[in-house]
Amino acid sequence: MLDIQPLNDDHHIWARQLIHDEWGSTRMISRGRLHDMTTLPGFVALIDDQRLGLVTYRLDGDECEIMSLDSRAEGQGIGSALLKAVQQVARAAGCRRLVLITTNDNTHALRFYQRRGWRLAALHVGAVDDGRRLKPEIPLIGHDDIPIHDEIELEMQV
C-alpha cells in the first residue's frame, strides 16, 4: 500500500543520496537561482516501508515550485500521489499556482506532467547554458542524446 509521508530527519540521508544520484548534485538551478535541495521540504512515498519516491518543493509568495520529483518504481502512482501531496500544501498555504521547471531534453517529464493537467507556461531560451555558470556539473547532453540548453516552465492553477 502506498504511504505518503512528510520528509523528515528519518528520510534525509536517503533523500540526499537519491537527489545526488538523480540530479548529479544536491544543488539545483531554477529560473537563474541556485537552491540547496537538502534544505527543502518534501514528501516521501513508501510501499511496504520501502522508500520509492521523493518530491521537494518551495513556497514563494502565492506560488509553489516543485523542485524535484523522483520515483524508483514507475507506473505505480507514486509520482501522481506525491504531486497531490504538494498540491494540498500549496492550497493550504494560499498559493494560486504550482510551477515547475524541466529541461528541453526531458520529454518523459513533459508527457507525465501534461497528462496530469499541467500546462506549458514559458520557454526560457538558453537558461540552462546560463545556469552552468552557477552549476558547471549540468551535462551538455541529456535524455535521448538531446543537447540541453533551455528551461521549460509548466504550471497548474491551485
PDB file of C-alpha atoms in Angstrom:
ATOM      1  CA  MET A   1       0.000   0.000   0.000  1.00  0.00           C
ATOM      2  CA  LEU A   2       1.284   3.457  -0.946  1.00  0.00           C
ATOM      3  CA  ASP A   3       2.072   5.691   2.028  1.00  0.00           C
ATOM      4  CA  ILE A   4       2.997   9.380   1.581  1.00  0.00           C
ATOM      5  CA  GLN A   5       4.919  10.915   4.486  1.00  0.00           C
ATOM      6  CA  PRO A   6       6.420  14.358   5.033  1.00  0.00           C
ATOM      7  CA  LEU A   7      10.171  14.401   4.507  1.00  0.00           C
ATOM      8  CA  ASN A   8      11.699  14.237   7.980  1.00  0.00           C
ATOM      9  CA  ASP A   9      15.011  13.501   9.691  1.00  0.00           C
ATOM     10  CA  ASP A  10      14.500   9.740   9.276  1.00  0.00           C
ATOM     11  CA  HIS A  11      14.459  10.183   5.484  1.00  0.00           C
ATOM     12  CA  HIS A  12      17.181  12.808   4.989  1.00  0.00           C
ATOM     13  CA  ILE A  13      20.175  10.536   4.353  1.00  0.00           C
ATOM     14  CA  TRP A  14      18.189   8.514   1.810  1.00  0.00           C
ATOM     15  CA  ALA A  15      16.748  11.677   0.213  1.00  0.00           C
ATOM     16  CA  ARG A  16      20.172  13.308  -0.070  1.00  0.00           C
ATOM     17  CA  GLN A  17      21.576  10.230  -1.828  1.00  0.00           C
ATOM     18  CA  LEU A  18      18.567   9.971  -4.175  1.00  0.00           C
ATOM     19  CA  ILE A  19      18.837  13.642  -5.133  1.00  0.00           C
ATOM     20  CA  HIS A  20      22.564  13.315  -5.747  1.00  0.00           C
ATOM     21  CA  ASP A  21      22.105  10.131  -7.804  1.00  0.00           C
ATOM     22  CA  GLU A  22      19.255  11.530  -9.921  1.00  0.00           C
ATOM     23  CA  TRP A  23      20.390  15.140 -10.324  1.00  0.00           C
ATOM     24  CA  GLY A  24      24.200  14.826 -10.124  1.00  0.00           C
ATOM     25  CA  SER A  25      24.360  17.158  -7.129  1.00  0.00           C
ATOM     26  CA  THR A  26      22.293  18.348  -4.191  1.00  0.00           C
ATOM     27  CA  ARG A  27      22.258  21.788  -5.819  1.00  0.00           C
ATOM     28  CA  MET A  28      19.541  22.713  -8.319  1.00  0.00           C
ATOM     29  CA  ILE A  29      19.212  25.665 -10.666  1.00  0.00           C
ATOM     30  CA  SER A  30      15.749  27.012 -11.363  1.00  0.00           C
ATOM     31  CA  ARG A  31      14.983  30.267 -13.138  1.00  0.00           C
ATOM     32  CA  GLY A  32      18.522  31.527 -12.591  1.00  0.00           C
ATOM     33  CA  ARG A  33      18.631  30.761  -8.861  1.00  0.00           C
ATOM     34  CA  LEU A  34      20.725  28.139  -7.107  1.00  0.00           C
ATOM     35  CA  HIS A  35      18.940  26.055  -4.454  1.00  0.00           C
ATOM     36  CA  ASP A  36      20.290  23.632  -1.857  1.00  0.00           C
ATOM     37  CA  MET A  37      17.936  20.678  -2.247  1.00  0.00           C
ATOM     38  CA  THR A  38      18.816  19.319   1.207  1.00  0.00           C
ATOM     39  CA  THR A  39      17.085  22.274   2.881  1.00  0.00           C
ATOM     40  CA  LEU A  40      13.733  21.989   1.088  1.00  0.00           C
ATOM     41  CA  PRO A  41      10.542  20.439   2.435  1.00  0.00           C
ATOM     42  CA  GLY A  42       9.054  17.478   0.668  1.00  0.00           C
ATOM     43  CA  PHE A  43       7.274  14.172   0.801  1.00  0.00           C
ATOM     44  CA  VAL A  44       8.476  10.579   0.612  1.00  0.00           C
ATOM     45  CA  ALA A  45       6.491   7.731  -0.952  1.00  0.00           C
ATOM     46  CA  LEU A  46       6.765   4.333   0.674  1.00  0.00           C
ATOM     47  CA  ILE A  47       5.400   0.932  -0.287  1.00  0.00           C
ATOM     48  CA  ASP A  48       5.767  -1.733   2.406  1.00  0.00           C
ATOM     49  CA  ASP A  49       8.179   0.572   4.281  1.00  0.00           C
ATOM     50  CA  GLN A  50      10.459   0.819   1.234  1.00  0.00           C
ATOM     51  CA  ARG A  51      11.217   4.390   0.123  1.00  0.00           C
ATOM     52  CA  LEU A  52      10.414   4.612  -3.579  1.00  0.00           C
ATOM     53  CA  GLY A  53       9.732   8.267  -4.330  1.00  0.00           C
ATOM     54  CA  LEU A  54      10.518  11.821  -3.343  1.00  0.00           C
ATOM     55  CA  VAL A  55       9.175  15.260  -4.165  1.00  0.00           C
ATOM     56  CA  THR A  56      10.706  18.517  -2.948  1.00  0.00           C
ATOM     57  CA  TYR A  57       9.160  21.951  -3.224  1.00  0.00           C
ATOM     58  CA  ARG A  58       9.487  25.548  -2.115  1.00  0.00           C
ATOM     59  CA  LEU A  59       6.841  28.109  -1.275  1.00  0.00           C
ATOM     60  CA  ASP A  60       7.382  31.616  -2.600  1.00  0.00           C
ATOM     61  CA  GLY A  61       4.538  34.068  -2.014  1.00  0.00           C
ATOM     62  CA  ASP A  62       1.474  32.881  -3.907  1.00  0.00           C
ATOM     63  CA  GLU A  63       3.478  30.300  -5.848  1.00  0.00           C
ATOM     64  CA  CYS A  64       4.678  26.813  -5.007  1.00  0.00           C
ATOM     65  CA  GLU A  65       7.539  25.458  -7.094  1.00  0.00           C
ATOM     66  CA  ILE A  66       8.136  21.741  -7.382  1.00  0.00           C
ATOM     67  CA  MET A  67      11.905  21.412  -7.337  1.00  0.00           C
ATOM     68  CA  SER A  68      12.292  17.671  -7.861  1.00  0.00           C
ATOM     69  CA  LEU A  69      10.129  14.613  -8.386  1.00  0.00           C
ATOM     70  CA  ASP A  70      11.648  11.151  -8.490  1.00  0.00           C
ATOM     71  CA  SER A  71      10.127   7.685  -8.487  1.00  0.00           C
ATOM     72  CA  ARG A  72      12.064   4.460  -8.266  1.00  0.00           C
ATOM     73  CA  ALA A  73       9.032   2.414  -9.379  1.00  0.00           C
ATOM     74  CA  GLU A  74       7.207   3.947 -12.331  1.00  0.00           C
ATOM     75  CA  GLY A  75       3.620   3.058 -13.166  1.00  0.00           C
ATOM     76  CA  GLN A  76       2.514   2.595  -9.553  1.00  0.00           C
ATOM     77  CA  GLY A  77       1.037   6.067  -8.963  1.00  0.00           C
ATOM     78  CA  ILE A  78       3.952   7.287  -6.871  1.00  0.00           C
ATOM     79  CA  GLY A  79       4.622  10.487  -8.834  1.00  0.00           C
ATOM     80  CA  SER A  80       0.931  11.371  -9.010  1.00  0.00           C
ATOM     81  CA  ALA A  81       0.458  10.810  -5.270  1.00  0.00           C
ATOM     82  CA  LEU A  82       3.489  12.957  -4.453  1.00  0.00           C
ATOM     83  CA  LEU A  83       2.183  15.754  -6.701  1.00  0.00           C
ATOM     84  CA  LYS A  84      -1.200  15.638  -4.934  1.00  0.00           C
ATOM     85  CA  ALA A  85       0.515  15.973  -1.554  1.00  0.00           C
ATOM     86  CA  VAL A  86       2.271  19.158  -2.724  1.00  0.00           C
ATOM     87  CA  GLN A  87      -0.974  20.484  -4.232  1.00  0.00           C
ATOM     88  CA  GLN A  88      -2.611  20.162  -0.809  1.00  0.00           C
ATOM     89  CA  VAL A  89       0.255  22.056   0.847  1.00  0.00           C
ATOM     90  CA  ALA A  90       0.080  24.780  -1.807  1.00  0.00           C
ATOM     91  CA  ARG A  91      -3.685  25.133  -1.404  1.00  0.00           C
ATOM     92  CA  ALA A  92      -3.368  25.349   2.404  1.00  0.00           C
ATOM     93  CA  ALA A  93      -0.619  27.974   2.030  1.00  0.00           C
ATOM     94  CA  GLY A  94      -2.850  30.137  -0.192  1.00  0.00           C
ATOM     95  CA  CYS A  95      -0.825  29.648  -3.364  1.00  0.00           C
ATOM     96  CA  ARG A  96      -2.572  30.465  -6.628  1.00  0.00           C
ATOM     97  CA  ARG A  97      -0.357  28.298  -8.818  1.00  0.00           C
ATOM     98  CA  LEU A  98       2.072  25.434  -8.859  1.00  0.00           C
ATOM     99  CA  VAL A  99       5.070  25.766 -11.124  1.00  0.00           C
ATOM    100  CA  LEU A 100       7.947  23.543 -12.134  1.00  0.00           C
ATOM    101  CA  ILE A 101      10.907  23.738 -14.449  1.00  0.00           C
ATOM    102  CA  THR A 102      12.241  20.967 -16.639  1.00  0.00           C
ATOM    103  CA  THR A 103      14.791  20.991 -19.425  1.00  0.00           C
ATOM    104  CA  ASN A 104      14.238  20.796 -23.165  1.00  0.00           C
ATOM    105  CA  ASP A 105      15.534  17.212 -23.325  1.00  0.00           C
ATOM    106  CA  ASN A 106      13.148  15.811 -20.713  1.00  0.00           C
ATOM    107  CA  THR A 107      10.336  14.664 -22.984  1.00  0.00           C
ATOM    108  CA  HIS A 108       9.350  11.961 -20.480  1.00  0.00           C
ATOM    109  CA  ALA A 109       8.610  14.622 -17.841  1.00  0.00           C
ATOM    110  CA  LEU A 110       6.736  16.791 -20.342  1.00  0.00           C
ATOM    111  CA  ARG A 111       4.431  13.877 -21.153  1.00  0.00           C
ATOM    112  CA  PHE A 112       3.997  12.938 -17.482  1.00  0.00           C
ATOM    113  CA  TYR A 113       3.027  16.427 -16.299  1.00  0.00           C
ATOM    114  CA  GLN A 114       0.796  17.325 -19.240  1.00  0.00           C
ATOM    115  CA  ARG A 115      -1.197  14.124 -18.758  1.00  0.00           C
ATOM    116  CA  ARG A 116      -1.872  15.327 -15.212  1.00  0.00           C
ATOM    117  CA  GLY A 117      -3.201  18.731 -16.223  1.00  0.00           C
ATOM    118  CA  TRP A 118      -0.038  20.818 -16.179  1.00  0.00           C
ATOM    119  CA  ARG A 119       0.231  23.456 -18.915  1.00  0.00           C
ATOM    120  CA  LEU A 120       3.236  24.870 -20.733  1.00  0.00           C
ATOM    121  CA  ALA A 121       3.744  28.370 -19.331  1.00  0.00           C
ATOM    122  CA  ALA A 122       7.092  29.628 -20.652  1.00  0.00           C
ATOM    123  CA  LEU A 123      10.220  28.758 -22.555  1.00  0.00           C
ATOM    124  CA  HIS A 124      13.421  30.202 -21.094  1.00  0.00           C
ATOM    125  CA  VAL A 125      15.808  30.025 -24.052  1.00  0.00           C
ATOM    126  CA  GLY A 126      19.432  29.496 -23.032  1.00  0.00           C
ATOM    127  CA  ALA A 127      18.612  29.350 -19.301  1.00  0.00           C
ATOM    128  CA  VAL A 128      20.477  26.070 -18.792  1.00  0.00           C
ATOM    129  CA  ASP A 129      23.501  27.415 -20.644  1.00  0.00           C
ATOM    130  CA  ASP A 130      23.454  30.395 -18.264  1.00  0.00           C
ATOM    131  CA  GLY A 131      22.902  28.094 -15.266  1.00  0.00           C
ATOM    132  CA  ARG A 132      26.129  26.234 -15.921  1.00  0.00           C
ATOM    133  CA  ARG A 133      27.977  29.276 -14.563  1.00  0.00           C
ATOM    134  CA  LEU A 134      26.459  28.509 -11.137  1.00  0.00           C
ATOM    135  CA  LYS A 135      26.379  24.718 -11.519  1.00  0.00           C
ATOM    136  CA  PRO A 136      29.040  23.586 -14.005  1.00  0.00           C
ATOM    137  CA  GLU A 137      28.188  19.908 -13.479  1.00  0.00           C
ATOM    138  CA  ILE A 138      24.995  20.264 -15.559  1.00  0.00           C
ATOM    139  CA  PRO A 139      25.597  17.940 -18.507  1.00  0.00           C
ATOM    140  CA  LEU A 140      25.720  19.253 -22.052  1.00  0.00           C
ATOM    141  CA  ILE A 141      23.804  16.265 -23.454  1.00  0.00           C
ATOM    142  CA  GLY A 142      20.662  14.843 -21.868  1.00  0.00           C
ATOM    143  CA  HIS A 143      17.982  12.259 -22.496  1.00  0.00           C
ATOM    144  CA  ASP A 144      17.931  10.709 -25.969  1.00  0.00           C
ATOM    145  CA  ASP A 145      21.214  12.476 -26.814  1.00  0.00           C
ATOM    146  CA  ILE A 146      19.450  15.858 -26.927  1.00  0.00           C
ATOM    147  CA  PRO A 147      21.677  18.874 -26.164  1.00  0.00           C
ATOM    148  CA  ILE A 148      20.427  20.659 -23.034  1.00  0.00           C
ATOM    149  CA  HIS A 149      20.040  24.427 -23.427  1.00  0.00           C
ATOM    150  CA  ASP A 150      16.605  25.623 -22.332  1.00  0.00           C
ATOM    151  CA  GLU A 151      14.242  25.539 -19.373  1.00  0.00           C
ATOM    152  CA  ILE A 152      10.571  24.780 -19.936  1.00  0.00           C
ATOM    153  CA  GLU A 153       8.202  26.125 -17.302  1.00  0.00           C
ATOM    154  CA  LEU A 154       4.975  24.280 -16.605  1.00  0.00           C
ATOM    155  CA  GLU A 155       2.159  25.431 -14.355  1.00  0.00           C
ATOM    156  CA  MET A 156      -1.042  24.321 -12.752  1.00  0.00           C
ATOM    157  CA  GLN A 157      -3.622  26.546 -11.111  1.00  0.00           C
ATOM    158  CA  VAL A 158      -4.284  25.586  -7.488  1.00  0.00           C
TER     159      VAL A 158
END
